[in-house]
Coordinates of C-alpha atoms in Angstrom, one line a residue:
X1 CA 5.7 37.4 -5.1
X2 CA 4.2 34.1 -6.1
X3 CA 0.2 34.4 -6.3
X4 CA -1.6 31.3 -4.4
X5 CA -3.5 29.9 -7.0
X6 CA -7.6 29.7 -6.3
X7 CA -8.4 26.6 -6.3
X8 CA -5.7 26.1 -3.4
X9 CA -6.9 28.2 -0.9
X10 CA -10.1 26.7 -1.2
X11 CA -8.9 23.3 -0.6
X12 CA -7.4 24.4 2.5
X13 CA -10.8 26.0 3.7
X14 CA -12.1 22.7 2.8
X15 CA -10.0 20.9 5.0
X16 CA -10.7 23.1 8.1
X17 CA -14.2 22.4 7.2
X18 CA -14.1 18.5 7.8
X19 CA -11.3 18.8 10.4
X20 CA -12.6 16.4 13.2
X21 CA -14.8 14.7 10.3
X22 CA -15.4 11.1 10.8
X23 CA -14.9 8.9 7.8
X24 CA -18.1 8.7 5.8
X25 CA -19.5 12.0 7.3
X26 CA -20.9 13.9 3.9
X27 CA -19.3 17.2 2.5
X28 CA -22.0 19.8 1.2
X29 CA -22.4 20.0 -2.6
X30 CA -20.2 21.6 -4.8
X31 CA -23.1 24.3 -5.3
X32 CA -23.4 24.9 -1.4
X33 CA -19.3 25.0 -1.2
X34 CA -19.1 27.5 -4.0
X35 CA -21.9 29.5 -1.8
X36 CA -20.2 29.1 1.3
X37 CA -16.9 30.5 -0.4
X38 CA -18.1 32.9 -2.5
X39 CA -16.0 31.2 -5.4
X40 CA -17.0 29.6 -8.8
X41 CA -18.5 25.6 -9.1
X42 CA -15.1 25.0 -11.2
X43 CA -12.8 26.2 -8.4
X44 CA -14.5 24.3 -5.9
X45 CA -13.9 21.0 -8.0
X46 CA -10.5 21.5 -9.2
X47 CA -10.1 22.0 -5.1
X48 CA -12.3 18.4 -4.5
X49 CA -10.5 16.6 -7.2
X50 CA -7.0 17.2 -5.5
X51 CA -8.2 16.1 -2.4
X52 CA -9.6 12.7 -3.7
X53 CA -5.7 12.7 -5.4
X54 CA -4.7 12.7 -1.9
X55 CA -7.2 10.3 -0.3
X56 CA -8.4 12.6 2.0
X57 CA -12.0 12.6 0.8
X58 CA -14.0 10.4 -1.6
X59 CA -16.3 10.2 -4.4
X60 CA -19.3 7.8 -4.5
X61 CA -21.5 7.6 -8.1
X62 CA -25.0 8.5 -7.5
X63 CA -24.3 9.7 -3.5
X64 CA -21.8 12.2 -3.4
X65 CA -19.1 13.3 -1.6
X66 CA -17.7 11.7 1.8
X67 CA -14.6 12.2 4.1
X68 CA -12.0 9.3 3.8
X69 CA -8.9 8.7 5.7
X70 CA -6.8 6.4 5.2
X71 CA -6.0 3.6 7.6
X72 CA -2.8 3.7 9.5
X73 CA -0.3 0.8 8.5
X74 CA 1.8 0.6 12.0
X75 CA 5.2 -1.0 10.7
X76 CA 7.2 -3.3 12.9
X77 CA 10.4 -4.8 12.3
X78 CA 10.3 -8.7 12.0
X79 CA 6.6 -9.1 11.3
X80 CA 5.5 -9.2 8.1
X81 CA 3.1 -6.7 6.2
X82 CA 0.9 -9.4 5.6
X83 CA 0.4 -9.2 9.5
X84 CA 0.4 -5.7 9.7
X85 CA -2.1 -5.4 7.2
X86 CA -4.2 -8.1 8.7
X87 CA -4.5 -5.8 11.9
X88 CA -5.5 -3.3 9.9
X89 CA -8.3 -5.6 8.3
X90 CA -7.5 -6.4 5.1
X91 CA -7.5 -9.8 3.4
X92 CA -5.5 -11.3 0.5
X93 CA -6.1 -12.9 -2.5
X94 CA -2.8 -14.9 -3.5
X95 CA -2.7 -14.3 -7.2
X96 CA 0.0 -17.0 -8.2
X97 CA 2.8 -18.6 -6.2
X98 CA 5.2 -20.2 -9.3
X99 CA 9.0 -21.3 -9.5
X100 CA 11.4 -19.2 -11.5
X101 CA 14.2 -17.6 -12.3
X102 CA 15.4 -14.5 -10.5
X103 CA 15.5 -11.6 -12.5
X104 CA 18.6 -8.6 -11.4
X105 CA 16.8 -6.9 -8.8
X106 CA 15.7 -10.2 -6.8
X107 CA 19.2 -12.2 -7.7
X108 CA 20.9 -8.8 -5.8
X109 CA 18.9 -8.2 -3.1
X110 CA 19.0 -11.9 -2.1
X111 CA 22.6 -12.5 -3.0
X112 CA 22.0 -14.8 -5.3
X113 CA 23.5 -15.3 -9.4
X114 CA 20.9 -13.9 -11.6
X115 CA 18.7 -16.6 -13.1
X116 CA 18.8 -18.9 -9.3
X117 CA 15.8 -20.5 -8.6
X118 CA 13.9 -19.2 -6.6
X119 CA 9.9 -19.3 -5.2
X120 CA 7.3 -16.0 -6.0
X121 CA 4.3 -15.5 -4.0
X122 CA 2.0 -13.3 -5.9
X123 CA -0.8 -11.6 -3.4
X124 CA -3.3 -9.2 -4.0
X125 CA -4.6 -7.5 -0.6
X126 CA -8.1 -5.9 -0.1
X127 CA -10.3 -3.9 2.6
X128 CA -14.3 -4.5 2.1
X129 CA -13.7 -6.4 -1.2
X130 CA -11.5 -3.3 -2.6
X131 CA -8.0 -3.9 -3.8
X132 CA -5.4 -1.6 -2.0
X133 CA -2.1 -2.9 -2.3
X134 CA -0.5 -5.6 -4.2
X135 CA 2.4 -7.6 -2.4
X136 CA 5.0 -9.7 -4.2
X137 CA 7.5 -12.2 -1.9
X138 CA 10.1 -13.5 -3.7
X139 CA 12.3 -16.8 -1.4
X140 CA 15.4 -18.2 -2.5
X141 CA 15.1 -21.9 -3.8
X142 CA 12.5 -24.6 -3.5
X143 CA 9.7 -24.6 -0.8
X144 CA 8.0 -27.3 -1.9
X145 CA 4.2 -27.1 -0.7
X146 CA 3.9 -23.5 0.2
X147 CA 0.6 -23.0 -1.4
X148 CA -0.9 -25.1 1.4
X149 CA 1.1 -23.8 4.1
X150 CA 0.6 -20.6 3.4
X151 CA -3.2 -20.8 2.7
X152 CA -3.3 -22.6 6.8
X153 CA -1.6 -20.0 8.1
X154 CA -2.0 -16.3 6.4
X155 CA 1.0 -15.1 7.6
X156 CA 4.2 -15.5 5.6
X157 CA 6.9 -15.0 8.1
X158 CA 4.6 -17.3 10.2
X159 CA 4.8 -20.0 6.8
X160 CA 8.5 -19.5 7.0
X161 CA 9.3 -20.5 11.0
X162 CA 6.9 -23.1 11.5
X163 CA 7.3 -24.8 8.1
X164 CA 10.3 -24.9 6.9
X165 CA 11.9 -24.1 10.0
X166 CA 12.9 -20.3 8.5
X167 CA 13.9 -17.9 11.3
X168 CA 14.1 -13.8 10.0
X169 CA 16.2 -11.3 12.9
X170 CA 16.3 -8.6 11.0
X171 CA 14.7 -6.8 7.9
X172 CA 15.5 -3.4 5.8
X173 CA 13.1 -1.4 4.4
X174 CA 13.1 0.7 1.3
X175 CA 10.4 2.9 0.8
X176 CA 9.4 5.5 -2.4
X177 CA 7.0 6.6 -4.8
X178 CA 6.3 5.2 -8.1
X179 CA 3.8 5.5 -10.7
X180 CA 1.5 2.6 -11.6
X181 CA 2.2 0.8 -14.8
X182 CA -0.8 -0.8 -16.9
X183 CA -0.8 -4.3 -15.1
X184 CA -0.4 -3.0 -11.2
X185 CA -3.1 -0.3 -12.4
X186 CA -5.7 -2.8 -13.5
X187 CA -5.3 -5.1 -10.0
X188 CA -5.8 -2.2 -8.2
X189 CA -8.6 -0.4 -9.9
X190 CA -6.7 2.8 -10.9
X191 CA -5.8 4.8 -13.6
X192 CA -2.3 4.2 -15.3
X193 CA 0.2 7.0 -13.8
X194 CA -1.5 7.1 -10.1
X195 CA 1.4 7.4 -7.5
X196 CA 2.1 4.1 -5.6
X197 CA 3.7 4.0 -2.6
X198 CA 6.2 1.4 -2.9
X199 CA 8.4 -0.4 0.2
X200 CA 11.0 -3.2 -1.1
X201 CA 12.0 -5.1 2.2
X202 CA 14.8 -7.6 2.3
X203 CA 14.4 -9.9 5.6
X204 CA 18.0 -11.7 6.8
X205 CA 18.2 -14.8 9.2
X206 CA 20.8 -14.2 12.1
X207 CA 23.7 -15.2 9.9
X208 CA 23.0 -12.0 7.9
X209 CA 21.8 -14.3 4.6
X210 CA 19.0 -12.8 3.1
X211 CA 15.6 -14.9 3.3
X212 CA 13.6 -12.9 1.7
X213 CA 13.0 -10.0 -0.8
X214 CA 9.3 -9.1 -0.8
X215 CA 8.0 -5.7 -2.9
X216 CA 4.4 -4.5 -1.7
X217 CA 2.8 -1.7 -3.6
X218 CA -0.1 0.2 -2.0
X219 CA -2.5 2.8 -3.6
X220 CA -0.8 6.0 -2.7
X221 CA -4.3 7.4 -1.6
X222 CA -5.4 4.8 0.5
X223 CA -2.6 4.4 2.9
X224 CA -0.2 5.9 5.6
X225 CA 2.7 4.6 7.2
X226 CA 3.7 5.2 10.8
X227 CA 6.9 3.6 12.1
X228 CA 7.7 3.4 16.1
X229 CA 10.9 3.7 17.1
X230 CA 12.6 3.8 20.4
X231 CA 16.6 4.4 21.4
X232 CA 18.3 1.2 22.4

């Protein structure tokens, strides 16, 4: 018989507690939540600091505890997440857009030789000044100008069609877990090893060639994904 550990069931009373919370409403003090559940200060935290893990509440320096859920990301196909995300209210800050060589995993997912030219668009996005998700597009060949095109319009599939003339009818998505390396970390003000949610899309024109290959990596405790779907 496996024993539920303490700090678990306390975590679960905590979430019937703020069930039908609004973001921002205050959770009582660790002191009155080790009260209220006749358990020890140190349960009640090991409980609170899993549930900050998971985004579902948050910690503010000199104020204390609040309930936090994450905004929903509604993911459509042919529309890119920079205009998803831009519903959702978030804004970017492109980081670098730069010529270069593709490395394996772009020269495979756009079916090109490894080492093609090809154009990176570097862009950090954020929600009230805090970054939540870094986004890297990555075109095949030249598009001379970009910077400026982009910068007009926000949008990158919106770049592609009315620029250059770029059409994308369909788009696969890839979506996992990884764990944030040193550089991702420090954009997104976390600690080295915090889960990311990871999607790697490849978008086709009509003739099935691929157009692009973008990765976007959002803070695993900031984020959910819902996807609509309907039978053709």
């Amino acid at each position: 018989m496996t024993n539920t550990p303490k700090y678990y069931t306390q975590k679960l009373r905590i979430l019937d507690l703020i069930e039908g919370a609004q973001p921002g409403d205050p959770l009582p003090a660790e002191r009155e939540l080790a009260e209220h559940f006749r358990t020890s200060r140190t349960t009640i935290r090991q409980a609170l600091t899993e549930l900050v893990a998971e985004g579902r509440i948050e910690r503010t320096q000199g104020r204390g505890t609040f309930v936090s859920h994450p905004p929903p990301i509604t993911v459509r196909q042919l529309t890119s997440f920079s205009e998803d995300l831009g519903e959702a209210g978030l804004d970017d800050e492109v980081l670098g857009i730069a010529a270069q060589p593709a490395d394996a995993e772009v020269a495979r997912a756009l079916e090109v030789p490894a080492g093609a030219g090809i154009t990176r668009i570097d862009r950090l996005r954020r929600r009230d000044g805090v970054a939540l998700a870094r986004e890297t597009a990555h075109l095949p060949g030249a598009y001379p100008g970009i910077a400026a095109e982009l910068a007009r319009r926000g949008s990158l599939y919106r770049t592609l069609r009315e620029a250059y003339g770029v059409e994308l009818d369909s788009a696969d998505d890839e979506i996992g877990t990884e764990l944030a390396g040193p550089a991702e970390a420090g954009l997104l003000g976390i600690d080295v090893g915090r889960p990311l949610l990871v999607v790697r899309r490849t978008a086709r024109r009509a003739d099935g060639a691929p157009a692009e290959f973008t990765r976007s990596a959002f803070r695993g405790d900031r984020f959910r994904f819902r996807a609509s779907t309907a039978r053709g």
